[in-house]
Tab-separated table of C-alpha atoms and ligand atoms in Angstrom:
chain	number	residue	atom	x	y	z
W	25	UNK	CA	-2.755	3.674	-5.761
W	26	UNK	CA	-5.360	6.020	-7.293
W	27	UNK	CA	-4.327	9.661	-7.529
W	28	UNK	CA	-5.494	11.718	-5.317
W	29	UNK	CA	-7.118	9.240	-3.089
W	30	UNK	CA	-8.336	10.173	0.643
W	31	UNK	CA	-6.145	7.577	2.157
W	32	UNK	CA	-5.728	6.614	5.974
W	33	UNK	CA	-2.215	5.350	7.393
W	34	UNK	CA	-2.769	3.453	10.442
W	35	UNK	CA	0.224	2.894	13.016
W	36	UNK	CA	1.902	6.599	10.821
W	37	UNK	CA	4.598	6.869	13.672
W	38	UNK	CA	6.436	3.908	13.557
W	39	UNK	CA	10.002	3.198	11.261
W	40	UNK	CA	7.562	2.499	8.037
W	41	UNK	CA	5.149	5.156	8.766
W	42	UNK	CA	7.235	8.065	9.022
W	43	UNK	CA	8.573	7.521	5.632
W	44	UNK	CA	6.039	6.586	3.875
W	45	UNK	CA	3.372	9.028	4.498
W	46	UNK	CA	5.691	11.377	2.893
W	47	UNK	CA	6.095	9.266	-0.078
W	48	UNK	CA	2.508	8.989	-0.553
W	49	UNK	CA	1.937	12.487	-0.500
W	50	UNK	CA	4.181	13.219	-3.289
W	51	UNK	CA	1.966	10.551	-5.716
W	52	UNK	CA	-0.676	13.078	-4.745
W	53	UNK	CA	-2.675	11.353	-2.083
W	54	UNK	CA	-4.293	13.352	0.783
W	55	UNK	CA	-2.852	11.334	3.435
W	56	UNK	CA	-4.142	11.335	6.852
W	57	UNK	CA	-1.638	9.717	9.257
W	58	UNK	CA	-2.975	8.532	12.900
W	59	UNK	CA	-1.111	6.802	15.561
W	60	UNK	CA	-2.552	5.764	19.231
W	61	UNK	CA	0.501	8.086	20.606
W	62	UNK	CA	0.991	11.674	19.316
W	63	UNK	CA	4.425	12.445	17.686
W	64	UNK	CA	5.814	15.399	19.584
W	65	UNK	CA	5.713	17.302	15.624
W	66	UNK	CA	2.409	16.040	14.370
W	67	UNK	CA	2.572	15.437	10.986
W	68	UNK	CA	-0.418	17.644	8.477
W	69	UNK	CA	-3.889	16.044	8.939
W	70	UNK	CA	-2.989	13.538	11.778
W	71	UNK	CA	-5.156	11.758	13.823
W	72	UNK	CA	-4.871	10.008	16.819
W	73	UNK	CA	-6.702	6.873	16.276
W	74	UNK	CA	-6.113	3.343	18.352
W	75	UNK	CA	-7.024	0.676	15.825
W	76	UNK	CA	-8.706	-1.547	18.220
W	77	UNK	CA	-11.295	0.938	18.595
W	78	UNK	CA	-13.450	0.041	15.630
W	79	UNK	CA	-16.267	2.571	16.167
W	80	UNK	CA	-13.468	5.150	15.884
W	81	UNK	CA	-12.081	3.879	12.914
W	82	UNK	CA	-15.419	4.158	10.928
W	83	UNK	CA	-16.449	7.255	12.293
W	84	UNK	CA	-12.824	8.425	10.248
W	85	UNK	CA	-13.616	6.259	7.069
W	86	UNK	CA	-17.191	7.924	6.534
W	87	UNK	CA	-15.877	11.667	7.624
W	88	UNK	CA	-12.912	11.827	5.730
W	89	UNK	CA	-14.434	9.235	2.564
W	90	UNK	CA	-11.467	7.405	2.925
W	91	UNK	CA	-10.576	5.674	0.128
W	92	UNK	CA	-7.083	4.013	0.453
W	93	UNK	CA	-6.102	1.998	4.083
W	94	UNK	CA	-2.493	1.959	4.802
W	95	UNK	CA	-3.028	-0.212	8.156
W	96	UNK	CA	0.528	-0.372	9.608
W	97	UNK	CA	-0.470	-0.218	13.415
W	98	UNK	CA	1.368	-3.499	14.965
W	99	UNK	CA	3.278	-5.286	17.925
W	100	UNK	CA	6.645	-6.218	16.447
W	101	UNK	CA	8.228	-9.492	17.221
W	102	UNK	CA	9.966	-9.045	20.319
W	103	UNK	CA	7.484	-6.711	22.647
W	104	UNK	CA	4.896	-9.370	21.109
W	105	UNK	CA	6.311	-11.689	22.995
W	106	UNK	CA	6.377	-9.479	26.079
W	107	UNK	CA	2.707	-9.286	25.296
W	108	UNK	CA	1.427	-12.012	23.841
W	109	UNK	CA	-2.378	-11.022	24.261
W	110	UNK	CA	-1.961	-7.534	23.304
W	111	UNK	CA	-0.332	-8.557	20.268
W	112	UNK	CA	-2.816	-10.919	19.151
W	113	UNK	CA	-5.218	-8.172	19.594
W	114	UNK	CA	-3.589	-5.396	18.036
W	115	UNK	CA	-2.035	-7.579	15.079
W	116	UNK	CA	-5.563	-9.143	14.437
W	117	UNK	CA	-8.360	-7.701	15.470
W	118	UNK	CA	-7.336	-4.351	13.544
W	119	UNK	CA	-6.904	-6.636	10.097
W	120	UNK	CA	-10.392	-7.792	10.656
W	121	UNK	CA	-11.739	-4.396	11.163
W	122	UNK	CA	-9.824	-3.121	8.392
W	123	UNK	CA	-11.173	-6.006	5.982
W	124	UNK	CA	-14.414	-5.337	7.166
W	125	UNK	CA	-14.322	-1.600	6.548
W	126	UNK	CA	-12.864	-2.180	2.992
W	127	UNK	CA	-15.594	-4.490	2.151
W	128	UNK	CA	-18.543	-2.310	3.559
W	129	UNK	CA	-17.192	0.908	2.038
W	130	UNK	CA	-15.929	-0.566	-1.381
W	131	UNK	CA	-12.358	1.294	-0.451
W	132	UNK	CA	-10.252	1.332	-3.517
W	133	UNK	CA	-7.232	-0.524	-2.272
W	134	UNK	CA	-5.868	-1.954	1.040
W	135	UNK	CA	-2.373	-2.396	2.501
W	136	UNK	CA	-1.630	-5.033	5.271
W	137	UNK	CA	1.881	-5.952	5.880
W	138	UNK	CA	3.578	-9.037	6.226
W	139	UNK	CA	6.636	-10.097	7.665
W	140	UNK	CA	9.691	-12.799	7.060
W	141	UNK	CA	8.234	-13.993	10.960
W	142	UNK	CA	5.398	-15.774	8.935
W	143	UNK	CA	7.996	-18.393	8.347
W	144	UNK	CA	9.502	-20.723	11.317
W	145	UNK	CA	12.005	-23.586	12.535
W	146	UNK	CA	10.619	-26.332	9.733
W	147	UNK	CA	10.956	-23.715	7.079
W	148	UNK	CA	13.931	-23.765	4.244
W	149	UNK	CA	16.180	-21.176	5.561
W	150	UNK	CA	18.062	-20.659	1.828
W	151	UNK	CA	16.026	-18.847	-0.796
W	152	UNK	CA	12.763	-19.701	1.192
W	153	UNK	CA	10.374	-20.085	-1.569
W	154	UNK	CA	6.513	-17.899	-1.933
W	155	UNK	CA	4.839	-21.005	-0.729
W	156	UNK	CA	6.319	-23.207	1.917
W	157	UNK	CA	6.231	-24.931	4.784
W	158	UNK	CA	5.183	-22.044	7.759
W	159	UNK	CA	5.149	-22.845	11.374
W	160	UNK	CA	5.899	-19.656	13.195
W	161	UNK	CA	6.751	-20.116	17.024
W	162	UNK	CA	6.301	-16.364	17.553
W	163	UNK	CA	2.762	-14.646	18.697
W	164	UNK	CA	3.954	-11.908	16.079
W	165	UNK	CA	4.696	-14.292	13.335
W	166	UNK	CA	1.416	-16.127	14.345
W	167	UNK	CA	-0.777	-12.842	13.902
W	168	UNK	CA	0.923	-11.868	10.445
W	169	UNK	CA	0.486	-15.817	9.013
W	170	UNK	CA	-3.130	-15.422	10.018
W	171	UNK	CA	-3.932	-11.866	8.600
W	172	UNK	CA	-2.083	-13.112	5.318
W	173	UNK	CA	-4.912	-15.741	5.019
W	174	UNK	CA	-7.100	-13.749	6.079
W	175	UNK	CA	-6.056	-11.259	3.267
W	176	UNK	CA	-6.703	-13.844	0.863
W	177	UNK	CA	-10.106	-14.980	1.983
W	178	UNK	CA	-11.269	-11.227	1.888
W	179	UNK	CA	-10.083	-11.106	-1.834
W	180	UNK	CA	-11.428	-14.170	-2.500
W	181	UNK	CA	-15.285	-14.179	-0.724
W	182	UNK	CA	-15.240	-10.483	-0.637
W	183	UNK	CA	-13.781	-9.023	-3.477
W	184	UNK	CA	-11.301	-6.747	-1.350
W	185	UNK	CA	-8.143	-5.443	-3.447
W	186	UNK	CA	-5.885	-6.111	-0.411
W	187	UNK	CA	-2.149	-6.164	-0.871
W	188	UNK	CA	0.490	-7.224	0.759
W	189	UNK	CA	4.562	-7.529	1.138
W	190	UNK	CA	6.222	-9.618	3.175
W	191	UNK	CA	9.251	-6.851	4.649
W	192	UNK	CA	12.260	-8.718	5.935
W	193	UNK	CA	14.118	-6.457	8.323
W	194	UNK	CA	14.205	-3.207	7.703
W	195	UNK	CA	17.078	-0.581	8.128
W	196	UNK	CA	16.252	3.477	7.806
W	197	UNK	CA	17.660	6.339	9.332
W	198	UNK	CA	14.717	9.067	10.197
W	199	UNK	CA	13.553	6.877	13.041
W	200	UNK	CA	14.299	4.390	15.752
W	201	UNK	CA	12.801	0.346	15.428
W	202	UNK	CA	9.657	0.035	17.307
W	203	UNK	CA	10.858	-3.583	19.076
W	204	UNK	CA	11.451	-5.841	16.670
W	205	UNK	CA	14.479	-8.623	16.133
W	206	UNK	CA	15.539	-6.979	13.100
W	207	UNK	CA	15.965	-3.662	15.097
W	208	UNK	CA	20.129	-4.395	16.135
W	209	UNK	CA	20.704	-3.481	12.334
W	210	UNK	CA	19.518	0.000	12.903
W	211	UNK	CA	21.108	0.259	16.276
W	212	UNK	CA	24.770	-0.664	15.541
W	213	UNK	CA	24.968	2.253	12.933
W	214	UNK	CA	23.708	4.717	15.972
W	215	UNK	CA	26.448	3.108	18.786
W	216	UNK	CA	29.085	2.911	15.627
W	217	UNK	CA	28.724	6.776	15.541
W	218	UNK	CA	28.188	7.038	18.951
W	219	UNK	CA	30.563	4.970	20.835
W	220	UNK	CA	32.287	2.972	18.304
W	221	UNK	CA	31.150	-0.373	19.914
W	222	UNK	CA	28.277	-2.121	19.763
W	223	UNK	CA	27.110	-4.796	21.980
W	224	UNK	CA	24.338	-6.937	20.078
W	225	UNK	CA	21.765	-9.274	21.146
W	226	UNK	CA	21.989	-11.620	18.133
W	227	UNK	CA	25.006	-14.343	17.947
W	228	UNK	CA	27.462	-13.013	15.181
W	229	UNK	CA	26.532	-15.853	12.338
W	230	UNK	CA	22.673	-14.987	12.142
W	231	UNK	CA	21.852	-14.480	8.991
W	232	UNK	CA	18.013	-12.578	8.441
W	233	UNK	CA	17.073	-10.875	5.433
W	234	UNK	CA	17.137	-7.238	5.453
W	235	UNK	CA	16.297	-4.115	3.091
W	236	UNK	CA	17.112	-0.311	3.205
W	237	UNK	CA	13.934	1.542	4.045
W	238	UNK	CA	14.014	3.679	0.724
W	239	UNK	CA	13.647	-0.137	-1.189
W	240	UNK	CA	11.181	-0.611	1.299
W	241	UNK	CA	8.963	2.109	0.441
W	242	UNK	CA	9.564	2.037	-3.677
W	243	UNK	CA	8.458	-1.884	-3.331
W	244	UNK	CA	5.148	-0.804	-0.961
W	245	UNK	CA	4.217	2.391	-3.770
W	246	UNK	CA	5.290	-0.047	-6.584
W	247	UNK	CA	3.178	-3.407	-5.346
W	248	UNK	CA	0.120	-0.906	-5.062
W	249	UNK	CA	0.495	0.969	-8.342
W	250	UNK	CA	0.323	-2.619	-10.301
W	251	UNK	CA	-2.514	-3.553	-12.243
W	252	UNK	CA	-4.898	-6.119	-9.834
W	253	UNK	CA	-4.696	-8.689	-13.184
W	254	UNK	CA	-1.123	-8.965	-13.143
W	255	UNK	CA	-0.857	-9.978	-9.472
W	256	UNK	CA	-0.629	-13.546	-8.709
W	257	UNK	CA	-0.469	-13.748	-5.125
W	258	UNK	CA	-3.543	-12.735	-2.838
W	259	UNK	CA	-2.106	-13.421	0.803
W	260	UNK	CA	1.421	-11.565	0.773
W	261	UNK	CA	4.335	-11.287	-1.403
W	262	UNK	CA	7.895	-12.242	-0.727
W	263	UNK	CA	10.430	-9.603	-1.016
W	264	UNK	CA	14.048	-9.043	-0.441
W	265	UNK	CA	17.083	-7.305	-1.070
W	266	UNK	CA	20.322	-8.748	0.746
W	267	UNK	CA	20.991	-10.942	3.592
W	268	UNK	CA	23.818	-10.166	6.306
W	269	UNK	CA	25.000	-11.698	10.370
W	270	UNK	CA	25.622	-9.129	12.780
W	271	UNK	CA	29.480	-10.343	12.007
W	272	UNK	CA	28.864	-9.234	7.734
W	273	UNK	CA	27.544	-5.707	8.928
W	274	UNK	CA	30.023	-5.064	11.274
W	275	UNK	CA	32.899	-5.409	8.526
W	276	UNK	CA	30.488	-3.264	6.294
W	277	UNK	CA	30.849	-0.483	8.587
W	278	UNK	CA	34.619	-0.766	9.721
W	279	UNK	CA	35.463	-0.399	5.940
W	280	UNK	CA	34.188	3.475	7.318
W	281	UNK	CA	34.849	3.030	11.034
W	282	UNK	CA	38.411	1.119	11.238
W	283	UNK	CA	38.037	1.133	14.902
W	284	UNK	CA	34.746	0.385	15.202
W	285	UNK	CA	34.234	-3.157	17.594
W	286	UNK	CA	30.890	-5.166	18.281
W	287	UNK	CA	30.520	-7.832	21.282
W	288	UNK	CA	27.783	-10.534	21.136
W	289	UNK	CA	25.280	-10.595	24.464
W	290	UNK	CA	22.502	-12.825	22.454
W	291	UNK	CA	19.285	-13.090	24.364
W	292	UNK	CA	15.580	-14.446	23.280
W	293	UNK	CA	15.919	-12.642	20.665
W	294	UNK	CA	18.962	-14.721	19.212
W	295	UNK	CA	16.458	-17.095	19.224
W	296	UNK	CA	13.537	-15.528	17.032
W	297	UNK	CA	16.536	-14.760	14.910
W	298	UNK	CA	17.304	-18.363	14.326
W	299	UNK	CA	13.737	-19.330	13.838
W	300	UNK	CA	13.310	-17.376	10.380
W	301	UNK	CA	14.537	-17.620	6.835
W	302	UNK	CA	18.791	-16.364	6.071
W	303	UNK	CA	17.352	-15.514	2.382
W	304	UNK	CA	14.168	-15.042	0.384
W	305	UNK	CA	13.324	-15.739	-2.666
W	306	UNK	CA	11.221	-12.976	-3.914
W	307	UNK	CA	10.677	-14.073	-8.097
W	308	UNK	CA	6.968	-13.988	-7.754
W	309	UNK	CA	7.357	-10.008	-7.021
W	310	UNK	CA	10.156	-9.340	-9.813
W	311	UNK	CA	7.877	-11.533	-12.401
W	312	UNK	CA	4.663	-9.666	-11.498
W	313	UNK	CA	5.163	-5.906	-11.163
W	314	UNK	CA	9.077	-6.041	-11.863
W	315	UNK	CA	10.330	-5.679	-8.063
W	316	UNK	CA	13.879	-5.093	-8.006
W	317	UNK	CA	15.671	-3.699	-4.872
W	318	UNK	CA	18.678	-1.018	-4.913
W	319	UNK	CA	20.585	-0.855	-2.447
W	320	UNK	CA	22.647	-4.045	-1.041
W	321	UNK	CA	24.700	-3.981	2.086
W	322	UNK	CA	27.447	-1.615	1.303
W	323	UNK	CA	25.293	0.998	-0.513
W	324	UNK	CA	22.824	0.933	2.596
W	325	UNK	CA	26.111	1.122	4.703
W	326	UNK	CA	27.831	4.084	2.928
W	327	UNK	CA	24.470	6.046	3.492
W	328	UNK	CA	23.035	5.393	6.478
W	329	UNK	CA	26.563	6.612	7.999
W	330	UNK	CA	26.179	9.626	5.949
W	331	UNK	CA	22.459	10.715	6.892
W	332	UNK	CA	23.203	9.435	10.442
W	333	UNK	CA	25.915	11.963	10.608
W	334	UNK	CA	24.542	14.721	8.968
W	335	UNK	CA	21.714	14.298	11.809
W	336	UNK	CA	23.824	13.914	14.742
W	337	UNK	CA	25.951	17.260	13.622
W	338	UNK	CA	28.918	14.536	13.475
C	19	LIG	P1	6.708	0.318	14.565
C	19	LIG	O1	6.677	-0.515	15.786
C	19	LIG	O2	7.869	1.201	14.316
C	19	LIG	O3	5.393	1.208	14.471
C	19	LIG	C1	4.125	0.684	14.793
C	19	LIG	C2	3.254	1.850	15.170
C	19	LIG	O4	1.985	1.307	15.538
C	19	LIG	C3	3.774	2.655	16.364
C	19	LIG	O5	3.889	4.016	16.023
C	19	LIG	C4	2.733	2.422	17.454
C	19	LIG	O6	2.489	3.564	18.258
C	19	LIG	C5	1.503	2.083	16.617
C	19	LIG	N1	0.508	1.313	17.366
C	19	LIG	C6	0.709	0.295	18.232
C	19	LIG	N2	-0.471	-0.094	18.756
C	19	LIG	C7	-1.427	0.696	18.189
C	19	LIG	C8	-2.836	0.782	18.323
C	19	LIG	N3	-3.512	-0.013	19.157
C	19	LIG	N4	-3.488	1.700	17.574
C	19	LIG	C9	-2.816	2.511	16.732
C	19	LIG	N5	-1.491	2.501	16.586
C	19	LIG	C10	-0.807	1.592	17.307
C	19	LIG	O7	6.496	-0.693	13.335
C	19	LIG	P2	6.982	-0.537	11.838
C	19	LIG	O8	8.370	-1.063	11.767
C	19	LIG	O9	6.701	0.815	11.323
C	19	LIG	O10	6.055	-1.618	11.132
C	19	LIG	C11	4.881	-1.264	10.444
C	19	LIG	C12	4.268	-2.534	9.885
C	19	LIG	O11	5.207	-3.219	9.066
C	19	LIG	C13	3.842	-3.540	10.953
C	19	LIG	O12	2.654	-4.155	10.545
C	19	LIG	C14	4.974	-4.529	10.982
C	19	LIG	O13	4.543	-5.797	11.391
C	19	LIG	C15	5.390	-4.545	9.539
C	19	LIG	N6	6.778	-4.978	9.371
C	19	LIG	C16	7.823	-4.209	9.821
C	19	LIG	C17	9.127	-4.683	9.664
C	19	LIG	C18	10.319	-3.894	10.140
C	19	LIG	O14	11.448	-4.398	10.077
C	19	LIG	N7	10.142	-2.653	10.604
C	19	LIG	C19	9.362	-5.911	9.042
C	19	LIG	C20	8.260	-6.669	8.638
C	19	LIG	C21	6.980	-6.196	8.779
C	20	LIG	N1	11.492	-6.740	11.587
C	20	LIG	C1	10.387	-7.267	12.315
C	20	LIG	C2	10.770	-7.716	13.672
C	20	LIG	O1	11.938	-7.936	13.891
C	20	LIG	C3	9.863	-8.465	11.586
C	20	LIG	O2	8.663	-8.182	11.017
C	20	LIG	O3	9.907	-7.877	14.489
């Protein structure tokens, strides 16, 4: 990331956007954040921008000589599904405009996310490896296996300096998940506080990989702030932090909540679950720009009740 770079966050109100615009002010960026819906407290400088309106998204690239693309604007995995064509449009089309912008205007840097969905049923499910076997049955995980390559071919023909990490699910407090599979491990801290039960759509022995959304960030400022030589993979990076069933997260939280209980309703969304990796392995990012995550399931645990309560007045 180049300080202070005119950079552009695409898709700003969503669970990654919201905390990460701050964090990119505070390495000095002026950060414009736009969103096809308008938060009801518009962040400073936001603009409402729909990503599959390309004449738009120029118009902002030239006027505000925007240097940095942070283009999180997506369909997660299970309104994709829901949506199939929308997704495909929104999870691609905006890439390609994005690529294209960032090749016309020589932008500094580019950041497309990636996703554990990338990976499918054929895949090694232990310590799935950077380069595997990928066959994802998901329109989501379809979309983010083709913008990964064509990441790579932009890099390669083009000479774009995209960048890329592959987020397994994340968990954060300041918002809610914007309808993804991953998104029970941000509800059941809400009903813990709530309710003290939580009835969850994935079957208790699912394992997925997951990572606190203040990891989440570090990695994202940390992957961009390497040097381009010391980066080894052009398509997306494999990242992680710990792995845990809805039955492991559950115990996590009655260490805090004795009484807390959890019933299991799963529904196609059991099934996404099943589909991708239980663990990463992520040694390609700790090798090349020293990626090493914080927080594991009881640290998350321990502070997401805290925040969560603070918030609620609890
Ligand atoms: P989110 O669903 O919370 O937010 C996405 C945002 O995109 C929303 O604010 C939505 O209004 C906006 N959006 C949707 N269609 C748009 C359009 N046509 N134009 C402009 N904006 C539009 O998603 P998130 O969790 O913040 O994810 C951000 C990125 O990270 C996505 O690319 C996602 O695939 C990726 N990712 C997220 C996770 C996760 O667990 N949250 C995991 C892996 C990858
Ligand atoms: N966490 C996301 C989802 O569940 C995966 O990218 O859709």
């Amino acid at each position: 990331m180049n300080k202070r770079s005119n950079v552009l966050v695409t898709g700003a109100g969503g669970q990654i956007g919201a905390e990460l615009v701050e964090a990119l002010r505070k390495v000095n960026n002026i950060v414009y954040p736009s969103d096809i819906s308008i938060p009801d407290n518009p962040p400073d400088h936001f603009l409402q921008l729909d990503v599959l309106d390309k004449k738009r998204m120029k118009e902002i690239v030239q006027e505000y000589k925007i240097e940095e693309i942070f283009h999180l604007a997506a369909i997660l995995s299970a309104k994709g599904e829901e949506n199939p064509m929308l997704a495909w449009r929104v999870n691609l089309e905006s890439v390609l405009t994005v690529l294209e912008l960032a090749a016309e205007f020589k932008l500094f840097k580019v950041f497309i996310p990636s996703s554990i969905a990338i990976f499918g049923p054929s895949t090694p499910k232990i310590n799935t490896p950077q380069n595997t076997v990928t066959d994802p049955d998901t329109v989501y995980g379809i979309t983010k296996l083709t913008g990964e390559r064509w990441c790579s071919y932009y890099h390669q023909k083009r000479g774009v300096d995209v960048r890329s990490l592959r987020y397994p699910g994340l968990v954060g407090y300041k918002t809610l998940p914007g309808g993804g599979t991953t998104d029970y491990a941000v509800d059941i801290f809400h009903k813990a506080l709530e309710t003290g039960h939580y009835d969850c759509f994935i079957g208790e022995d699912v394992a997925m990989p997951m990572m606190y959304m203040p990891d989440a960030i570090r990695a994202t400022i940390e992957l961009l702030q390497a040097p381009q030589e010391q980066l080894t993979v052009d398509s997306s990076y494999n990242l992680a932090a710990m792995s845990f069933t809805p039955k492991q997260i559950t115990e996590a939280i009655q260490k805090h909540i004795p009484d807390f209980t959890i019933s299991y309703q799963p529904d196609f969304r059991d099934q996404i679950a099943r589909s991708w990796p239980s663990s990463i392995d992520d040694s390609s990012a700790r090798k090349d720009w020293n990626w090493q995550p914080e927080y594991d399931l009881d640290k998350m645990t321990a502070d997401m009740l805290s925040r969560l309560k603070t918030i609620k007045g609890l």
